[in-house]
Short mmCIF file of C-alpha atoms and ligand atoms in Angstrom, two decimals:
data_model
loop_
_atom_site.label_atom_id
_atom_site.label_comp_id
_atom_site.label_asym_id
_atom_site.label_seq_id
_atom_site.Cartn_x
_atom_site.Cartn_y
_atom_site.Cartn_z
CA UNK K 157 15.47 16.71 18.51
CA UNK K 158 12.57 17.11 20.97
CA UNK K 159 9.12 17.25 19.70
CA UNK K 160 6.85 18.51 22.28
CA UNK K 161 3.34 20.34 21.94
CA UNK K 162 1.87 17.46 20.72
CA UNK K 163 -1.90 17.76 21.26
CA UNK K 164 -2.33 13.51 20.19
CA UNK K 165 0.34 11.37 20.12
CA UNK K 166 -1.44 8.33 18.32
CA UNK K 167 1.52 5.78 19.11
CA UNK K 168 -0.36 2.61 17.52
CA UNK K 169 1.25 0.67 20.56
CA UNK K 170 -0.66 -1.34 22.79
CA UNK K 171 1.92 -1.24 25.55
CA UNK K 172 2.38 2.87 25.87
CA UNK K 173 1.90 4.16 29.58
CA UNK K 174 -0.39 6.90 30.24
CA UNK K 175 -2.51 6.40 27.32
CA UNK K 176 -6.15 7.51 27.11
CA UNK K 177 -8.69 4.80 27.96
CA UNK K 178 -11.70 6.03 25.70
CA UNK K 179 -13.40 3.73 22.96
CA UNK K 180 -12.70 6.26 20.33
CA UNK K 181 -9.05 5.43 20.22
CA UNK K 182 -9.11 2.00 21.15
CA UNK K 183 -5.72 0.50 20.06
CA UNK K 184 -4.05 3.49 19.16
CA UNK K 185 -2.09 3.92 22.58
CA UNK K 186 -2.80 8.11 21.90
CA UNK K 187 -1.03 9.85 24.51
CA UNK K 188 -2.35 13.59 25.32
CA UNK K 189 -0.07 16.67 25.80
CA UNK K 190 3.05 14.51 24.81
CA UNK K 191 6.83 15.16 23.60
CA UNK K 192 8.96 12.67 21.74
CA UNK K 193 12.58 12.61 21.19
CA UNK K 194 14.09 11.54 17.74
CA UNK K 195 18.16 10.51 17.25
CA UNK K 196 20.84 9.45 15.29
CA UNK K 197 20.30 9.40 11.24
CA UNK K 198 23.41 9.84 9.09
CA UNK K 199 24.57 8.14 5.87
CA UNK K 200 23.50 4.48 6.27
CA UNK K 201 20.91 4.94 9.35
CA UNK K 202 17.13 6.50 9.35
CA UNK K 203 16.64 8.82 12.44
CA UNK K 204 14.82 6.75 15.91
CA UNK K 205 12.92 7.44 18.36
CA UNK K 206 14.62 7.37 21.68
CA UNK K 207 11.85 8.74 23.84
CA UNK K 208 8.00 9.00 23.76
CA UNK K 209 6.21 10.13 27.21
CA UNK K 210 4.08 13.02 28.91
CA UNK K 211 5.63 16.77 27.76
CA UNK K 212 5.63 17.57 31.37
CA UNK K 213 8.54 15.04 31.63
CA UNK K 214 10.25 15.56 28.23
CA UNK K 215 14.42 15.22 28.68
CA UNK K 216 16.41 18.15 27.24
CA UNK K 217 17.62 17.82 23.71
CA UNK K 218 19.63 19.58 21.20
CA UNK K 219 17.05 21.35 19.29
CA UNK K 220 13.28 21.57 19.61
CA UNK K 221 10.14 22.17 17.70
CA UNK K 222 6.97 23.09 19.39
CA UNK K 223 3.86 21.94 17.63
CA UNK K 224 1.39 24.05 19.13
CA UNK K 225 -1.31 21.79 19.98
CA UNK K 226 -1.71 19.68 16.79
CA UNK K 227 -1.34 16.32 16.41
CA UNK K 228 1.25 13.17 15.48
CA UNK K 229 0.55 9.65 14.00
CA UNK K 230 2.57 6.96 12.79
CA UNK K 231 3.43 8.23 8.89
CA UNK K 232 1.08 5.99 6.81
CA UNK K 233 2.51 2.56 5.09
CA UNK K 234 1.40 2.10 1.67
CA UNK K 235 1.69 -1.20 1.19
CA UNK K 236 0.50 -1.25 -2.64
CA UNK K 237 0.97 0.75 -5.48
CA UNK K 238 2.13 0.85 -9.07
CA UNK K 239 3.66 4.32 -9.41
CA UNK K 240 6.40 3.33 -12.54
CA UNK K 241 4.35 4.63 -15.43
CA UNK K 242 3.80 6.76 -17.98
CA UNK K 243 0.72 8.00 -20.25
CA UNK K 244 -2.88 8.66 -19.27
CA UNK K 245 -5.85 6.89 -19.17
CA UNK K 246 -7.99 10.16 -17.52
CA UNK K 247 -11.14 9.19 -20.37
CA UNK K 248 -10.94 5.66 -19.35
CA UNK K 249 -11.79 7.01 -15.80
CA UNK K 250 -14.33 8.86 -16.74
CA UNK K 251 -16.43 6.43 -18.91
CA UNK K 252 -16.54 4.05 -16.05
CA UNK K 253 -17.91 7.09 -14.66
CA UNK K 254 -21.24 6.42 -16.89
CA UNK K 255 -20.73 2.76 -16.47
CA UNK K 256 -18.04 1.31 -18.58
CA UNK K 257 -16.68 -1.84 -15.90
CA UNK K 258 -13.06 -2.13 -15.41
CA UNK K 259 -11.46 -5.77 -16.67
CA UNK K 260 -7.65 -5.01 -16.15
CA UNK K 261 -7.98 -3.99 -20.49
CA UNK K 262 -6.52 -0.69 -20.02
CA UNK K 263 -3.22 -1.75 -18.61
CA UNK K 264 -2.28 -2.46 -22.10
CA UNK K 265 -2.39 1.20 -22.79
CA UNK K 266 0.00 1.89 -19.87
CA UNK K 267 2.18 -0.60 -21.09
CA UNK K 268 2.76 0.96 -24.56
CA UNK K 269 3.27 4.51 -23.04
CA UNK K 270 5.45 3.60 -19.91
CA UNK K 271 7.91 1.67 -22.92
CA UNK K 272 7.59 4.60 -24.91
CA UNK K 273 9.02 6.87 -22.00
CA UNK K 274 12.73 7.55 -21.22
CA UNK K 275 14.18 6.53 -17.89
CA UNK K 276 14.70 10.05 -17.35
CA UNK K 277 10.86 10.54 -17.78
CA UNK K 278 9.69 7.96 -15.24
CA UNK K 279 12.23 8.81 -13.01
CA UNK K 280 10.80 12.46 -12.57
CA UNK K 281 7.52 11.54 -12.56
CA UNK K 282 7.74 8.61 -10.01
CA UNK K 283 9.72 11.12 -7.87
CA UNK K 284 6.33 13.35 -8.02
CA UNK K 285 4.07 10.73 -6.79
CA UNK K 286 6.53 10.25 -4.14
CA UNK K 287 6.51 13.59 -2.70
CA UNK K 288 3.10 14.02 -3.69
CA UNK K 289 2.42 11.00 -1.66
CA UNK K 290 4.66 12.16 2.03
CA UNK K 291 2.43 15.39 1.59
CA UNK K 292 -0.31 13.55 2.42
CA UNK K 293 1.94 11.43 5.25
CA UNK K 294 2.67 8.37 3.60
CA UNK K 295 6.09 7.48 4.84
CA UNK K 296 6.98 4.38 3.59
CA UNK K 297 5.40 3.12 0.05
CA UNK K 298 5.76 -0.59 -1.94
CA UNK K 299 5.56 -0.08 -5.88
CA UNK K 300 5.47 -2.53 -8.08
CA UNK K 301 6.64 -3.22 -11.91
CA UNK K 302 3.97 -4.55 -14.24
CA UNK K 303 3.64 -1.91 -17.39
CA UNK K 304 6.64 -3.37 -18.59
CA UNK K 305 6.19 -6.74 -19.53
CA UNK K 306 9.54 -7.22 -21.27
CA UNK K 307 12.81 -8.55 -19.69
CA UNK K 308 14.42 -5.34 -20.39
CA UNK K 309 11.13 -3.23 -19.28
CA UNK K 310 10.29 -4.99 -15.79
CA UNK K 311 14.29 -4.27 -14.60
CA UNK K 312 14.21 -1.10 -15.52
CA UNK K 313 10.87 -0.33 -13.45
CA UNK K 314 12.68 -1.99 -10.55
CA UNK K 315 15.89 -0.37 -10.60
CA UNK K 316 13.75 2.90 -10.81
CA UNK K 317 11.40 1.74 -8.30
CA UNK K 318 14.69 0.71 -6.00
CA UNK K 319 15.77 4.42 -5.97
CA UNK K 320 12.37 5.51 -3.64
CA UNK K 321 11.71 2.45 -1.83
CA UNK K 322 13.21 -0.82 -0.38
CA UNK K 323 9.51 -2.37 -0.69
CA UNK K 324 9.59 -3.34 -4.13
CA UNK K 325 7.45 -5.99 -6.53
CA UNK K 326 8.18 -7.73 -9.12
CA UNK K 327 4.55 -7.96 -11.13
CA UNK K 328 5.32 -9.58 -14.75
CA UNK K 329 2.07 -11.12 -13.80
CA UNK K 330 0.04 -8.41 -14.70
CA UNK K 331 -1.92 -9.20 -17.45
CA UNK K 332 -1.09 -11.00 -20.78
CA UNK K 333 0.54 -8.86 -23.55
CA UNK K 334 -2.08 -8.03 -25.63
CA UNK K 335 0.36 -9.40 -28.52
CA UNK K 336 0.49 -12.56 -26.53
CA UNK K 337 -3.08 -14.15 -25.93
CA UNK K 338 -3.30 -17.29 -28.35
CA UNK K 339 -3.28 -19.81 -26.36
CA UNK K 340 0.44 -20.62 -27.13
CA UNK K 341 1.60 -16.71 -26.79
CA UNK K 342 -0.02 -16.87 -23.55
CA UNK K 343 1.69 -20.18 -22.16
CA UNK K 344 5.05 -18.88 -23.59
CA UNK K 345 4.96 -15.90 -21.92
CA UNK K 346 3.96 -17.68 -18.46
CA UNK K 347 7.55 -19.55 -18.93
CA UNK K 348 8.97 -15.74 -19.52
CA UNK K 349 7.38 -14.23 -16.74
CA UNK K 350 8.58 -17.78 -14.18
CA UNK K 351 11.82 -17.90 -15.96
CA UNK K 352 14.07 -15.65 -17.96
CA UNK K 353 11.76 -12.69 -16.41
CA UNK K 354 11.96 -13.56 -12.74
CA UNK K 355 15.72 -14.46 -13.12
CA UNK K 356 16.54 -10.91 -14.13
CA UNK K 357 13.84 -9.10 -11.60
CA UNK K 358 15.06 -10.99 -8.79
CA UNK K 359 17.71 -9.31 -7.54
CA UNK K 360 16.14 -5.88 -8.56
CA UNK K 361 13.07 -6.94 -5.79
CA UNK K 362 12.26 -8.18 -2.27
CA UNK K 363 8.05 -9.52 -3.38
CA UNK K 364 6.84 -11.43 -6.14
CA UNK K 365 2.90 -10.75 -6.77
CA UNK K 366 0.63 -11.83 -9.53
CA UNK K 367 -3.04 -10.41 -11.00
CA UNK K 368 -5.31 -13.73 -9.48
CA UNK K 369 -8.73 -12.89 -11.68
CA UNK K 370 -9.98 -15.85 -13.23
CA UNK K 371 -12.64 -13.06 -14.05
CA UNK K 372 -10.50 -11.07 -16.91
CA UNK K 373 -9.01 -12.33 -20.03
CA UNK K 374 -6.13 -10.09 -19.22
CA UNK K 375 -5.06 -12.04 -16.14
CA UNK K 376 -4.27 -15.23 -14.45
CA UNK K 377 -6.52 -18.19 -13.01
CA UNK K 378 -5.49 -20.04 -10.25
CA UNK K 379 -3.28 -22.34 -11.45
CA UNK K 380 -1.09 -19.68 -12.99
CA UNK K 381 -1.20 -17.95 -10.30
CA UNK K 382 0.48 -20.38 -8.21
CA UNK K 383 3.18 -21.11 -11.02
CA UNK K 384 4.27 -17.55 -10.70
CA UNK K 385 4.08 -17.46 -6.83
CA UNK K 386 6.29 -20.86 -6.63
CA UNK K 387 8.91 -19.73 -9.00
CA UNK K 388 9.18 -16.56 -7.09
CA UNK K 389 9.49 -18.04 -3.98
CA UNK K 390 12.27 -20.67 -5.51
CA UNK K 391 14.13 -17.46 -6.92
CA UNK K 392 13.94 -15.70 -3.03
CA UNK K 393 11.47 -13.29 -3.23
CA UNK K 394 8.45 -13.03 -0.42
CA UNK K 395 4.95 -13.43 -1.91
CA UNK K 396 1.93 -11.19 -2.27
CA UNK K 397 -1.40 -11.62 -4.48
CA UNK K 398 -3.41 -9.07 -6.36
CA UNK K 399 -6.71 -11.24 -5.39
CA UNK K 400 -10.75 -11.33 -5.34
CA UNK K 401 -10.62 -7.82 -6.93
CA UNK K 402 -13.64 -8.82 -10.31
CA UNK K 403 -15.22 -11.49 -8.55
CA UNK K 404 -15.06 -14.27 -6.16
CA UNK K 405 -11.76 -16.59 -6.81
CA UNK K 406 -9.34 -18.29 -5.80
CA UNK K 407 -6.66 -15.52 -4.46
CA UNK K 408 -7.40 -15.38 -1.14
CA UNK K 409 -7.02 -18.88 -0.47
CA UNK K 410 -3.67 -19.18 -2.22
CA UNK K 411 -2.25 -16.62 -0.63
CA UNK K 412 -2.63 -17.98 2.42
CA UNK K 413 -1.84 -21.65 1.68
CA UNK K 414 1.30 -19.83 0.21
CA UNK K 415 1.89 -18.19 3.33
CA UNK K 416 1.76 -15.07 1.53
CA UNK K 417 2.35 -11.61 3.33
CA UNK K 418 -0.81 -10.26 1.97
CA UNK K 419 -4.19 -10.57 -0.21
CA UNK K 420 -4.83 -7.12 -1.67
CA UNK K 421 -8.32 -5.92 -2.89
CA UNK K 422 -10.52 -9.16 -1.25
CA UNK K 423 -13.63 -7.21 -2.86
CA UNK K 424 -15.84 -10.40 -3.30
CA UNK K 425 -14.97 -12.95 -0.53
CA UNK K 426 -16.88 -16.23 0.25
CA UNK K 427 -17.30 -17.25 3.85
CA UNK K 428 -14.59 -19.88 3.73
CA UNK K 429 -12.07 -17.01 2.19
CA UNK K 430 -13.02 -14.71 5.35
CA UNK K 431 -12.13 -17.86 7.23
CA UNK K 432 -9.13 -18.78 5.68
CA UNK K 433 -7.73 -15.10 6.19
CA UNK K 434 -8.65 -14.88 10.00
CA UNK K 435 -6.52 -18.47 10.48
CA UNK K 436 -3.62 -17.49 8.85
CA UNK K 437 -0.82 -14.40 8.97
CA UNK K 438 -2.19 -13.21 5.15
CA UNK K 439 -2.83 -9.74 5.37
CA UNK K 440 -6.53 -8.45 3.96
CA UNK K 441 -5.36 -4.81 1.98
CA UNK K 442 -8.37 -3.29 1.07
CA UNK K 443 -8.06 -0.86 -1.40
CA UNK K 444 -11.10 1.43 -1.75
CA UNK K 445 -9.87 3.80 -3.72
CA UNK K 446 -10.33 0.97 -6.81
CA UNK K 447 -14.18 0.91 -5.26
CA UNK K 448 -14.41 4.75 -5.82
CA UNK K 449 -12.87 4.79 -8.96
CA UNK K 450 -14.26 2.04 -10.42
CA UNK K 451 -17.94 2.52 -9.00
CA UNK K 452 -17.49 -1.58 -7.72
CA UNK K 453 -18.87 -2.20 -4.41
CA UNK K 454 -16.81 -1.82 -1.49
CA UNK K 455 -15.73 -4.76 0.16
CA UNK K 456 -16.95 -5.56 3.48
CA UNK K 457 -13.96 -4.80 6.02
CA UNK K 458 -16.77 -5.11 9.56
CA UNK K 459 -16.92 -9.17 8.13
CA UNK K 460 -13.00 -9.67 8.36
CA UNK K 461 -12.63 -8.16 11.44
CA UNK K 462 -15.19 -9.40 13.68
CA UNK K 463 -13.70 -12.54 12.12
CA UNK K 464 -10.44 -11.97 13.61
CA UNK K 465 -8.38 -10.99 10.00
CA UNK K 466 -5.35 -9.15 9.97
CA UNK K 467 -6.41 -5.98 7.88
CA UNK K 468 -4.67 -3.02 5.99
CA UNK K 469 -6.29 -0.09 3.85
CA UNK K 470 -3.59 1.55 0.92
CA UNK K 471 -4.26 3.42 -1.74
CA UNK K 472 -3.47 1.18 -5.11
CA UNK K 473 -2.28 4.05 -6.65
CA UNK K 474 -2.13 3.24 -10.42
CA UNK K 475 -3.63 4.81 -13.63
CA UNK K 476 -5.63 2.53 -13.88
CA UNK K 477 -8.57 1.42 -10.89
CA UNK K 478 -7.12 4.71 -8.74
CA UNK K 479 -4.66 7.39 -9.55
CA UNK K 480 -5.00 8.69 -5.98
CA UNK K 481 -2.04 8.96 -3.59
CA UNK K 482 -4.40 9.78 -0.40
CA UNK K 483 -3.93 7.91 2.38
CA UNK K 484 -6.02 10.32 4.44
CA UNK K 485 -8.74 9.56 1.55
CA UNK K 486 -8.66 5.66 2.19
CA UNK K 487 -9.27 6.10 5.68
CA UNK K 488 -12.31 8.65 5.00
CA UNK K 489 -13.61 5.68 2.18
CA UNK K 490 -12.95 2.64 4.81
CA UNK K 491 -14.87 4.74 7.70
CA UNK K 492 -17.45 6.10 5.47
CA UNK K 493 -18.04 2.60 3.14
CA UNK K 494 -16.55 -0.47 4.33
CA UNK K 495 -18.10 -0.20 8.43
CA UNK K 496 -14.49 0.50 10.40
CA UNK K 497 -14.11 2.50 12.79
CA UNK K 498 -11.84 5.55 12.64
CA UNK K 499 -9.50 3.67 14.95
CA UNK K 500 -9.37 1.08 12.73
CA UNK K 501 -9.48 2.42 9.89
CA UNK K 502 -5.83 4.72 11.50
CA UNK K 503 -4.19 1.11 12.34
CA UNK K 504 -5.28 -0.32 9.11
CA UNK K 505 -3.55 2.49 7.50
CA UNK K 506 -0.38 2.23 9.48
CA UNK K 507 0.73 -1.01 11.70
CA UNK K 508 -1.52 -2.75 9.39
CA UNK K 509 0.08 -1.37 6.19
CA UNK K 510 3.76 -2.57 8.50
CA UNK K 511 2.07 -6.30 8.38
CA UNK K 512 1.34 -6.33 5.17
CA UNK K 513 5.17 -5.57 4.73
CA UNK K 514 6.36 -7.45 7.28
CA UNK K 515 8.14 -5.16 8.66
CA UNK K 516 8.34 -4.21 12.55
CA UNK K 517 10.35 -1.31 12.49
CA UNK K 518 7.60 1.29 11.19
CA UNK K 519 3.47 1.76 11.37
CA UNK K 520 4.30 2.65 15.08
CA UNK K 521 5.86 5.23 17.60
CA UNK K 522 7.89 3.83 20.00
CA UNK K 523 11.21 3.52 21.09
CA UNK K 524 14.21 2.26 18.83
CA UNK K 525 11.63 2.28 15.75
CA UNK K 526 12.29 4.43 12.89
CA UNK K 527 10.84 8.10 13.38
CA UNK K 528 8.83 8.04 10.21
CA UNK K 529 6.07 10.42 11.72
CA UNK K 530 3.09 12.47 10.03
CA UNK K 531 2.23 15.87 11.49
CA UNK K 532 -1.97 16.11 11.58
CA UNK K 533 -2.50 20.18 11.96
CA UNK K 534 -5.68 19.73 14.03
CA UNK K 535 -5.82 19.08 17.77
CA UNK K 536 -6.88 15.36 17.41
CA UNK K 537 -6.04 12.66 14.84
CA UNK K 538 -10.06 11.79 14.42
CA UNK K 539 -9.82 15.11 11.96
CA UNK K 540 -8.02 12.85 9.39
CA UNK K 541 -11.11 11.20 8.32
CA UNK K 542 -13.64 14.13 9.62
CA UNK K 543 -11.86 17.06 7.12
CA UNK K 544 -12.29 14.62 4.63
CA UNK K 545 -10.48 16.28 1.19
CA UNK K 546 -8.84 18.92 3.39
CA UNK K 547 -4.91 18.61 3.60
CA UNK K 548 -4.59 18.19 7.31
CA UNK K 549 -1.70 15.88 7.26
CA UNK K 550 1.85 15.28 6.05
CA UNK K 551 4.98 13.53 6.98
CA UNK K 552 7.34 15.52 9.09
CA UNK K 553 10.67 16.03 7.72
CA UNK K 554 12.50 15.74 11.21
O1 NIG E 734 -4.38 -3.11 -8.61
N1 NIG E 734 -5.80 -5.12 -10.95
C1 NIG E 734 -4.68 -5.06 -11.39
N2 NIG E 734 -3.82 -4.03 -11.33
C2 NIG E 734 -4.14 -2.71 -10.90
C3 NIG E 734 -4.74 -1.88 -11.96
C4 NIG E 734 -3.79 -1.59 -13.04
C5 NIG E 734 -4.33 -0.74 -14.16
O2 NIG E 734 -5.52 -0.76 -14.49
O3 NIG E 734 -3.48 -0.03 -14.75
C6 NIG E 734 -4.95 -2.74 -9.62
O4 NIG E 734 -6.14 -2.41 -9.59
FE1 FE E 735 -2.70 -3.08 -7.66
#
């Protein structure tokens, strides 16, 4: 399949010939007036790319599309989101509107509805938020368990969670069941959640990750933190860290003495966090969709990287702190709030997003990666965050 009328190919590679030298799209290896050929895909394989280069010198291919001028980007990576759930928590929402503060209580009321619900149930409306979610051109998208809270409950979120996604997160570590916060309650279920728990999420999951907020009652301080992280590691799963999100703490810094793939939220960081994170591999996810929605301030993403951090924006899409699936809206809130540029903001959103995952094989265009591709109908990627609220992208079914 050749793909040619491609107004801006934004190829998020450093090492793509031919591509425009202009500060604007610093590191985004865009390539004007471009074609790209995809291959293979069957039963057990995605489709590749096999060629990306000037249209002018485009090879022939079996079929063709012409895009007519608009424009391609890496589809987005959405490296966190909780999108096993059921219920709604809409008045929640808007009562932090008139100032209400968010402390993680409300999850409780997700639990009770998402073990209320029928597989059936979560299975259609996960499906939803998937589709709603490539619409907007996220290609690839990490969920996590963490509303149910139960042996039986956390499997079943990631068996479901298995059928849309190979990124997925085993979150026991949530909060505390409300049931469950004497002192005692709250120790046993600790052994649960780094025992009997993890035993039977394991296989069901490739991350571990944990609610770090030494802030909230609902979730874990530092040294619980680390108890989960260890006994996920022990039982083979790859660490991440809900961090820094309330207020300063000690996340950031134990994800990356973990060696954790990624720090997600890093609202309120000290100058030794920022530190930590730029000598490490940790991936920064900022989230600022949870800013929006939970009228916190943003955090500071200019600070990381002029420190030299590895950074990635997704959405956090949850009923709780965000129920948005816009990737195109987190790159309008990190331009607009948090001081990156649109460039960034684009790589943030895509090879970042791949870091954050570890994974090499998407956030990019080039060839032998996977063709997970978003179709921008404008003539330039820059109108992702300039037609801010306007659906101008989506992934392209190729
Ligand atoms: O990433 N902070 C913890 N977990 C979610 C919110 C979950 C909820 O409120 O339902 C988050 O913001
Ligand atoms: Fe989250």
């Amino acid at each position: 399949m050749l793909i040619t009328g491609i107004a801006e190919l934004v190829t998020c590679e450093s090492t793509t010939e031919g591509a425009v030298d202009e500060p604007l799209h610093a590191g985004l290896g865009v390539l004007r007036d471009a074609a790209v050929v995809i291959g293979g895909g069957g039963e057990d394989s995605a489709p590749t790319v096999e060629w990306v280069g000037p249209a002018a010198q485009a090879p022939a291919a079996d079929w063709a599309i012409d895009l007519e001028g608009r424009s391609v980007v890496p589809g987005f990576v959405d490296s966190h989101s909780h999108l096993v759930f059921a219920g709604d928590r809409s008045a929640e929402f808007a009562a932090r509107m008139s100032g209400t503060p968010y402390d993680g209580g409300g999850i409780a009321v997700t639990v009770e509805a998402t073990r209320a619900a029928t597989d059936g149930e979560l299975r259609a409306t996960l499906q939803h938020r998937v589709q709603e979610m490539r619409a907007q051109g996220t290609t690839t998208v990490e969920v996590k368990s963490g509303y149910g809270l139960t042996v039986e409950d956390e499997v079943r979120a990631l068996r479901l969670a298995r059928e849309v996604t190979p990124e997925v997160t085993y979150l026991g570590a949530h909060v505390v069941p409300p049931d469950r916060r004497d002192p005692a309650g709250r120790a046993a279920y600790l052994d649960l959640v780094c025992g009997e728990m993890l035993q039977a999420c394991a296989p069901h999951a490739r991350w571990v990750d944990v609610f770090c907020e030494p802030a909230s009652p609902h979730a874990f301080d530092g040294q619980e933190s680390r108890r989960v992280l260890e006994a996920g590691r022990d039982a083979g799963l790859e660490l991440r860290v809900h961090g820094n999100q309330l207020g300063e703490g000690p996340g950031a810094q134990l994800a990356v003495e973990l060696g954790a793939a990624s720090v997600d939220h890093c609202t309120y960081l000290t100058d030794a966090d920022v530190e930590a994170l730029a000598g490490s591999d940790t991936v920064a996810t900022l989230l600022p969709g949870v800013e929006f929605s939970t009228r916190q301030p943003y955090p500071d993403a200019r600070r990381l990287l002029d420190a030299g951090a590895r950074v990635a924006i997704a959405s956090d899409c949850n009923p709780g702190t965000c129920y948005s699936s816009s990737m195109p809206l987190m790159i309008a809130l990190a331009v607009r709030e948090m001081g990156m540029t649109p460039a960034e903001a684009l790589r943030a959103a895509t090879v970042g997003g791949a870091q954050a995952l570890r994974r090499t094989d998407i956030g990019r265009v080039a060839v032998g990666l996977r063709a997970d591709l978003a179709l921008v109908d404008a003539p330039s990627w820059l109108h992702i965050p300039y037609r801010v609220g306007v659906p101008v992208v989506r992934a392209l079914e190729v």
